[in-house]
């Protein structure tokens, strides 16, 4: 199924260059272009594209104002394309798929499109499941009640990538690479095989962003990626210790013993 795509930029050459690069991707269908924020809002409402490549600094409305003006309709996926790096954090807070710098590199564009394809596949699967459930409800309402359907509480609502600003840089962290998370006041230390990054966020808020089937709190101040657990060592006082893939050891307090049951 083609990905209906809108290009928004106040520079004609930028639109032309991006169009040329996108032509190499057979599933991208360009349904229109816009050269300012007002045109972008009109085009998105009319065309209802799957994906918008959106410049940030434009006449009349900037890219963020465009998104704010569309709050009453289902939003398209957005990839910001800009010559300025200082809007990256705000872009990811707006739940953009990606943030590309001009001139757009072929490899980075391909990575962004892969993320778009994955998100659209999840969305279409969820929509198809809902359609099937609606048809089944007409025949057997009791059967629908027992189905586990994708929903706002399903896995698609959880973060796949977390943006972390650390030491003046912005890191895009794939959540699957996170081994454990340790709390330090209002800061979270995200540990991967490569580095530890500091994120200003509470444990409670971060827990809501992560899939509980994979990330579980094992201590008042520690969340563990269960996929990284390699060994469980019981302790005589009712606590136990988890050995992670990196060799790190994490204590599971008695209050979180139910987590250990997943490995027994």
CSV table of C-alpha atoms in Angstrom, one decimal:
chain,number,residue,atom,x,y,z
A,1,UNK,CA,0.0,0.0,0.0
A,2,UNK,CA,1.5,3.4,-1.0
A,3,UNK,CA,2.5,5.9,1.7
A,4,UNK,CA,0.6,9.1,0.8
A,5,UNK,CA,3.1,11.9,1.4
A,6,UNK,CA,3.0,15.7,1.5
A,7,UNK,CA,6.1,17.9,1.2
A,8,UNK,CA,6.1,21.2,3.0
A,9,UNK,CA,9.0,23.7,2.6
A,10,UNK,CA,9.2,27.4,1.8
A,11,UNK,CA,12.1,26.7,-0.6
A,12,UNK,CA,11.2,25.3,-4.0
A,13,UNK,CA,14.7,23.8,-4.4
A,14,UNK,CA,14.4,21.9,-1.1
A,15,UNK,CA,11.0,20.4,-2.2
A,16,UNK,CA,12.5,19.5,-5.6
A,17,UNK,CA,15.5,17.8,-3.9
A,18,UNK,CA,13.5,15.9,-1.5
A,19,UNK,CA,11.1,14.8,-4.2
A,20,UNK,CA,14.0,13.5,-6.2
A,21,UNK,CA,15.3,11.4,-3.3
A,22,UNK,CA,11.8,10.0,-2.5
A,23,UNK,CA,11.3,8.9,-6.1
A,24,UNK,CA,13.8,6.1,-5.3
A,25,UNK,CA,11.4,4.6,-2.8
A,26,UNK,CA,8.6,2.9,-4.7
A,27,UNK,CA,6.0,2.9,-1.9
A,28,UNK,CA,6.1,6.7,-1.5
A,29,UNK,CA,3.3,8.5,-3.3
A,30,UNK,CA,3.6,12.3,-3.2
A,31,UNK,CA,0.1,13.7,-3.1
A,32,UNK,CA,1.0,17.4,-2.9
A,33,UNK,CA,3.4,20.2,-1.8
A,34,UNK,CA,3.0,23.4,0.3
A,35,UNK,CA,5.3,26.4,0.6
A,36,UNK,CA,4.1,27.9,3.8
A,37,UNK,CA,2.2,26.9,7.0
A,38,UNK,CA,-1.2,28.1,5.8
A,39,UNK,CA,-0.9,26.0,2.6
A,40,UNK,CA,0.3,23.1,4.7
A,41,UNK,CA,-2.7,23.2,7.0
A,42,UNK,CA,-5.1,23.3,4.1
A,43,UNK,CA,-3.3,20.5,2.2
A,44,UNK,CA,-3.2,18.2,5.2
A,45,UNK,CA,-6.9,18.7,5.9
A,46,UNK,CA,-7.8,18.1,2.2
A,47,UNK,CA,-5.4,15.3,1.3
A,48,UNK,CA,-5.2,13.5,4.7
A,49,UNK,CA,-1.7,12.2,4.0
A,50,UNK,CA,-0.1,9.3,5.9
A,51,UNK,CA,3.2,11.2,6.1
A,52,UNK,CA,4.3,14.9,6.1
A,53,UNK,CA,7.9,16.1,5.6
A,54,UNK,CA,7.6,19.4,7.4
A,55,UNK,CA,10.0,22.4,7.4
A,56,UNK,CA,10.1,24.3,10.7
A,57,UNK,CA,10.8,28.0,9.9
A,58,UNK,CA,8.2,29.1,7.3
A,59,UNK,CA,6.1,32.2,6.6
A,60,UNK,CA,2.7,32.7,8.3
A,61,UNK,CA,2.9,29.5,10.5
A,62,UNK,CA,6.0,27.6,11.5
A,63,UNK,CA,6.0,23.8,11.5
A,64,UNK,CA,4.9,23.5,15.2
A,65,UNK,CA,2.1,25.9,14.6
A,66,UNK,CA,0.9,23.7,11.7
A,67,UNK,CA,0.7,20.7,14.0
A,68,UNK,CA,-1.2,22.7,16.7
A,69,UNK,CA,-3.7,23.8,14.1
A,70,UNK,CA,-4.5,20.2,13.3
A,71,UNK,CA,-5.3,19.1,16.8
A,72,UNK,CA,-8.9,18.3,15.9
A,73,UNK,CA,-8.1,15.7,13.2
A,74,UNK,CA,-6.2,12.4,13.3
A,75,UNK,CA,-2.5,13.5,12.8
A,76,UNK,CA,-0.3,12.3,10.0
A,77,UNK,CA,3.2,11.0,10.8
A,78,UNK,CA,5.7,13.8,10.7
A,79,UNK,CA,9.3,14.0,9.8
A,80,UNK,CA,10.8,17.5,10.4
A,81,UNK,CA,13.3,18.6,7.8
A,82,UNK,CA,15.2,21.8,8.7
A,83,UNK,CA,18.5,23.6,8.5
A,84,UNK,CA,18.6,24.3,12.2
A,85,UNK,CA,19.5,21.8,14.9
A,86,UNK,CA,18.2,23.7,17.9
A,87,UNK,CA,14.6,22.5,17.5
A,88,UNK,CA,15.3,18.8,17.9
A,89,UNK,CA,14.0,18.4,21.4
A,90,UNK,CA,10.8,20.2,20.7
A,91,UNK,CA,10.3,18.1,17.6
A,92,UNK,CA,10.6,14.8,19.5
A,93,UNK,CA,8.3,16.2,22.2
A,94,UNK,CA,5.8,16.7,19.3
A,95,UNK,CA,6.2,12.9,18.6
A,96,UNK,CA,7.8,13.4,15.3
A,97,UNK,CA,9.1,10.2,13.6
A,98,UNK,CA,12.4,11.8,12.9
A,99,UNK,CA,14.3,15.1,12.6
A,100,UNK,CA,16.4,15.4,9.4
A,101,UNK,CA,19.0,18.1,8.8
A,102,UNK,CA,19.4,19.7,5.3
A,103,UNK,CA,20.8,18.7,3.0
A,104,UNK,CA,19.1,15.3,3.6
A,105,UNK,CA,21.4,12.3,3.4
A,106,UNK,CA,20.2,9.2,1.6
A,107,UNK,CA,21.0,6.8,4.5
A,108,UNK,CA,19.2,9.0,7.1
A,109,UNK,CA,16.2,9.3,4.8
A,110,UNK,CA,16.0,5.6,4.4
A,111,UNK,CA,16.2,5.0,8.1
A,112,UNK,CA,13.3,7.5,8.7
A,113,UNK,CA,11.2,5.8,6.1
A,114,UNK,CA,11.8,2.4,7.7
A,115,UNK,CA,10.4,3.9,11.0
A,116,UNK,CA,7.4,5.3,9.1
A,117,UNK,CA,6.7,1.9,7.5
A,118,UNK,CA,6.8,0.2,10.9
A,119,UNK,CA,4.4,2.6,12.5
A,120,UNK,CA,2.0,2.5,9.6
A,121,UNK,CA,2.0,-1.3,9.7
A,122,UNK,CA,1.1,-1.3,13.4
A,123,UNK,CA,-1.7,1.2,12.8
A,124,UNK,CA,-3.2,-0.7,9.9
A,125,UNK,CA,-3.0,-4.0,11.9
A,126,UNK,CA,-4.9,-2.3,14.7
A,127,UNK,CA,-7.5,-0.9,12.4
A,128,UNK,CA,-8.0,-4.2,10.7
A,129,UNK,CA,-8.4,-5.9,14.1
A,130,UNK,CA,-11.1,-3.4,15.0
A,131,UNK,CA,-13.0,-3.9,11.8
A,132,UNK,CA,-13.0,-7.7,12.3
A,133,UNK,CA,-14.1,-7.3,15.9
A,134,UNK,CA,-17.0,-5.1,14.7
A,135,UNK,CA,-18.1,-7.8,12.2
A,136,UNK,CA,-17.8,-10.5,14.8
A,137,UNK,CA,-19.9,-8.4,17.3
A,138,UNK,CA,-22.8,-8.6,14.9
A,139,UNK,CA,-22.7,-12.4,14.9
A,140,UNK,CA,-21.3,-13.3,18.4
A,141,UNK,CA,-21.1,-10.4,20.9
A,142,UNK,CA,-19.8,-12.7,23.7
A,143,UNK,CA,-16.8,-13.8,21.6
A,144,UNK,CA,-15.7,-10.2,21.1
A,145,UNK,CA,-15.5,-9.7,24.9
A,146,UNK,CA,-12.8,-12.4,25.1
A,147,UNK,CA,-10.6,-10.9,22.3
A,148,UNK,CA,-7.4,-9.1,23.1
A,149,UNK,CA,-7.4,-6.2,20.6
A,150,UNK,CA,-4.8,-3.5,20.0
A,151,UNK,CA,-6.0,-0.4,21.8
A,152,UNK,CA,-4.7,2.7,23.5
A,153,UNK,CA,-3.4,0.4,26.1
A,154,UNK,CA,-1.7,-1.9,23.6
A,155,UNK,CA,2.0,-2.2,22.8
A,156,UNK,CA,1.8,0.4,20.0
A,157,UNK,CA,1.3,3.2,22.6
A,158,UNK,CA,4.7,2.5,24.3
A,159,UNK,CA,7.9,4.2,23.3
A,160,UNK,CA,10.2,2.5,20.9
A,161,UNK,CA,12.8,5.3,20.9
A,162,UNK,CA,13.5,7.7,23.7
A,163,UNK,CA,15.3,11.0,23.1
A,164,UNK,CA,17.8,12.0,25.8
A,165,UNK,CA,19.6,15.3,26.0
A,166,UNK,CA,22.9,14.6,27.8
A,167,UNK,CA,26.1,16.8,27.9
A,168,UNK,CA,24.8,19.1,25.2
A,169,UNK,CA,24.0,16.3,22.7
A,170,UNK,CA,20.7,14.6,21.8
A,171,UNK,CA,20.8,10.8,21.8
A,172,UNK,CA,18.1,8.6,20.2
A,173,UNK,CA,18.0,5.5,22.4
A,174,UNK,CA,16.2,2.4,21.1
A,175,UNK,CA,14.4,1.1,24.1
A,176,UNK,CA,15.3,-2.5,23.2
A,177,UNK,CA,18.9,-1.6,23.9
A,178,UNK,CA,18.2,-0.4,27.4
A,179,UNK,CA,19.4,-2.9,30.0
A,180,UNK,CA,18.3,-1.2,33.2
A,181,UNK,CA,17.2,2.2,34.5
A,182,UNK,CA,18.2,3.6,37.9
A,183,UNK,CA,16.5,6.5,39.6
A,184,UNK,CA,18.5,9.4,41.1
A,185,UNK,CA,15.9,11.9,42.4
A,186,UNK,CA,14.1,13.4,39.4
A,187,UNK,CA,16.8,12.0,37.1
A,188,UNK,CA,16.9,8.6,35.4
A,189,UNK,CA,20.1,6.8,34.4
A,190,UNK,CA,19.5,4.8,31.3
A,191,UNK,CA,22.1,2.1,30.9
A,192,UNK,CA,22.8,0.4,27.5
A,193,UNK,CA,25.7,-1.8,26.4
A,194,UNK,CA,27.5,1.3,25.1
A,195,UNK,CA,26.8,4.1,27.6
A,196,UNK,CA,24.8,5.5,30.5
A,197,UNK,CA,22.7,8.5,29.8
A,198,UNK,CA,20.9,10.8,32.2
A,199,UNK,CA,17.3,11.8,31.5
A,200,UNK,CA,15.4,14.4,33.6
A,201,UNK,CA,12.1,12.5,34.3
A,202,UNK,CA,10.5,10.8,37.2
A,203,UNK,CA,10.4,7.0,37.6
A,204,UNK,CA,6.6,7.0,37.5
A,205,UNK,CA,6.4,9.0,34.2
A,206,UNK,CA,9.1,6.8,32.6
A,207,UNK,CA,7.3,3.6,33.6
A,208,UNK,CA,4.2,4.8,31.7
A,209,UNK,CA,6.2,5.2,28.5
A,210,UNK,CA,7.7,1.7,28.6
A,211,UNK,CA,6.0,-1.6,27.7
A,212,UNK,CA,5.4,-3.4,31.1
A,213,UNK,CA,5.7,-6.8,29.4
A,214,UNK,CA,9.4,-6.0,28.9
A,215,UNK,CA,10.3,-3.4,31.5
A,216,UNK,CA,9.5,-4.1,35.1
A,217,UNK,CA,10.4,-2.3,38.3
A,218,UNK,CA,12.4,-4.7,40.6
A,219,UNK,CA,13.3,-2.2,43.3
A,220,UNK,CA,12.0,1.2,44.4
A,221,UNK,CA,14.7,2.8,42.3
A,222,UNK,CA,15.4,0.3,39.5
A,223,UNK,CA,13.6,-0.8,36.3
A,224,UNK,CA,15.0,-3.8,34.4
A,225,UNK,CA,14.7,-4.9,30.8
A,226,UNK,CA,13.5,-8.5,31.4
A,227,UNK,CA,15.0,-9.6,28.0
A,228,UNK,CA,18.4,-9.0,29.5
A,229,UNK,CA,18.0,-11.2,32.6
A,230,UNK,CA,20.4,-14.2,32.4
A,231,UNK,CA,20.3,-15.6,35.9
A,232,UNK,CA,18.1,-15.4,39.0
A,233,UNK,CA,19.8,-15.9,42.4
A,234,UNK,CA,17.4,-16.3,45.4
A,235,UNK,CA,18.5,-14.8,48.8
A,236,UNK,CA,17.6,-16.1,52.2
A,237,UNK,CA,15.8,-13.0,53.3
A,238,UNK,CA,13.2,-13.2,50.5
A,239,UNK,CA,15.0,-10.9,48.2
A,240,UNK,CA,16.9,-12.1,45.1
A,241,UNK,CA,19.5,-10.9,42.6
A,242,UNK,CA,19.2,-10.8,38.8
A,243,UNK,CA,22.3,-11.1,36.7
A,244,UNK,CA,22.0,-9.2,33.4
A,245,UNK,CA,23.6,-9.7,30.0
A,246,UNK,CA,26.3,-7.2,30.8
A,247,UNK,CA,27.2,-9.1,34.0
A,248,UNK,CA,25.7,-6.4,36.2
A,249,UNK,CA,23.8,-7.6,39.3
A,250,UNK,CA,20.5,-6.0,40.3
A,251,UNK,CA,18.7,-6.6,43.6
A,252,UNK,CA,15.0,-7.5,43.5
A,253,UNK,CA,13.3,-6.3,46.7
A,254,UNK,CA,10.6,-8.4,48.4
A,255,UNK,CA,8.0,-5.9,47.3
A,256,UNK,CA,8.6,-6.9,43.7
A,257,UNK,CA,9.0,-10.7,44.1
A,258,UNK,CA,6.2,-11.3,41.5
A,259,UNK,CA,8.6,-10.2,38.8
A,260,UNK,CA,10.8,-13.2,39.5
A,261,UNK,CA,7.9,-15.5,39.0
A,262,UNK,CA,8.2,-14.8,35.3
A,263,UNK,CA,11.4,-16.7,35.2
A,264,UNK,CA,10.3,-19.7,37.2
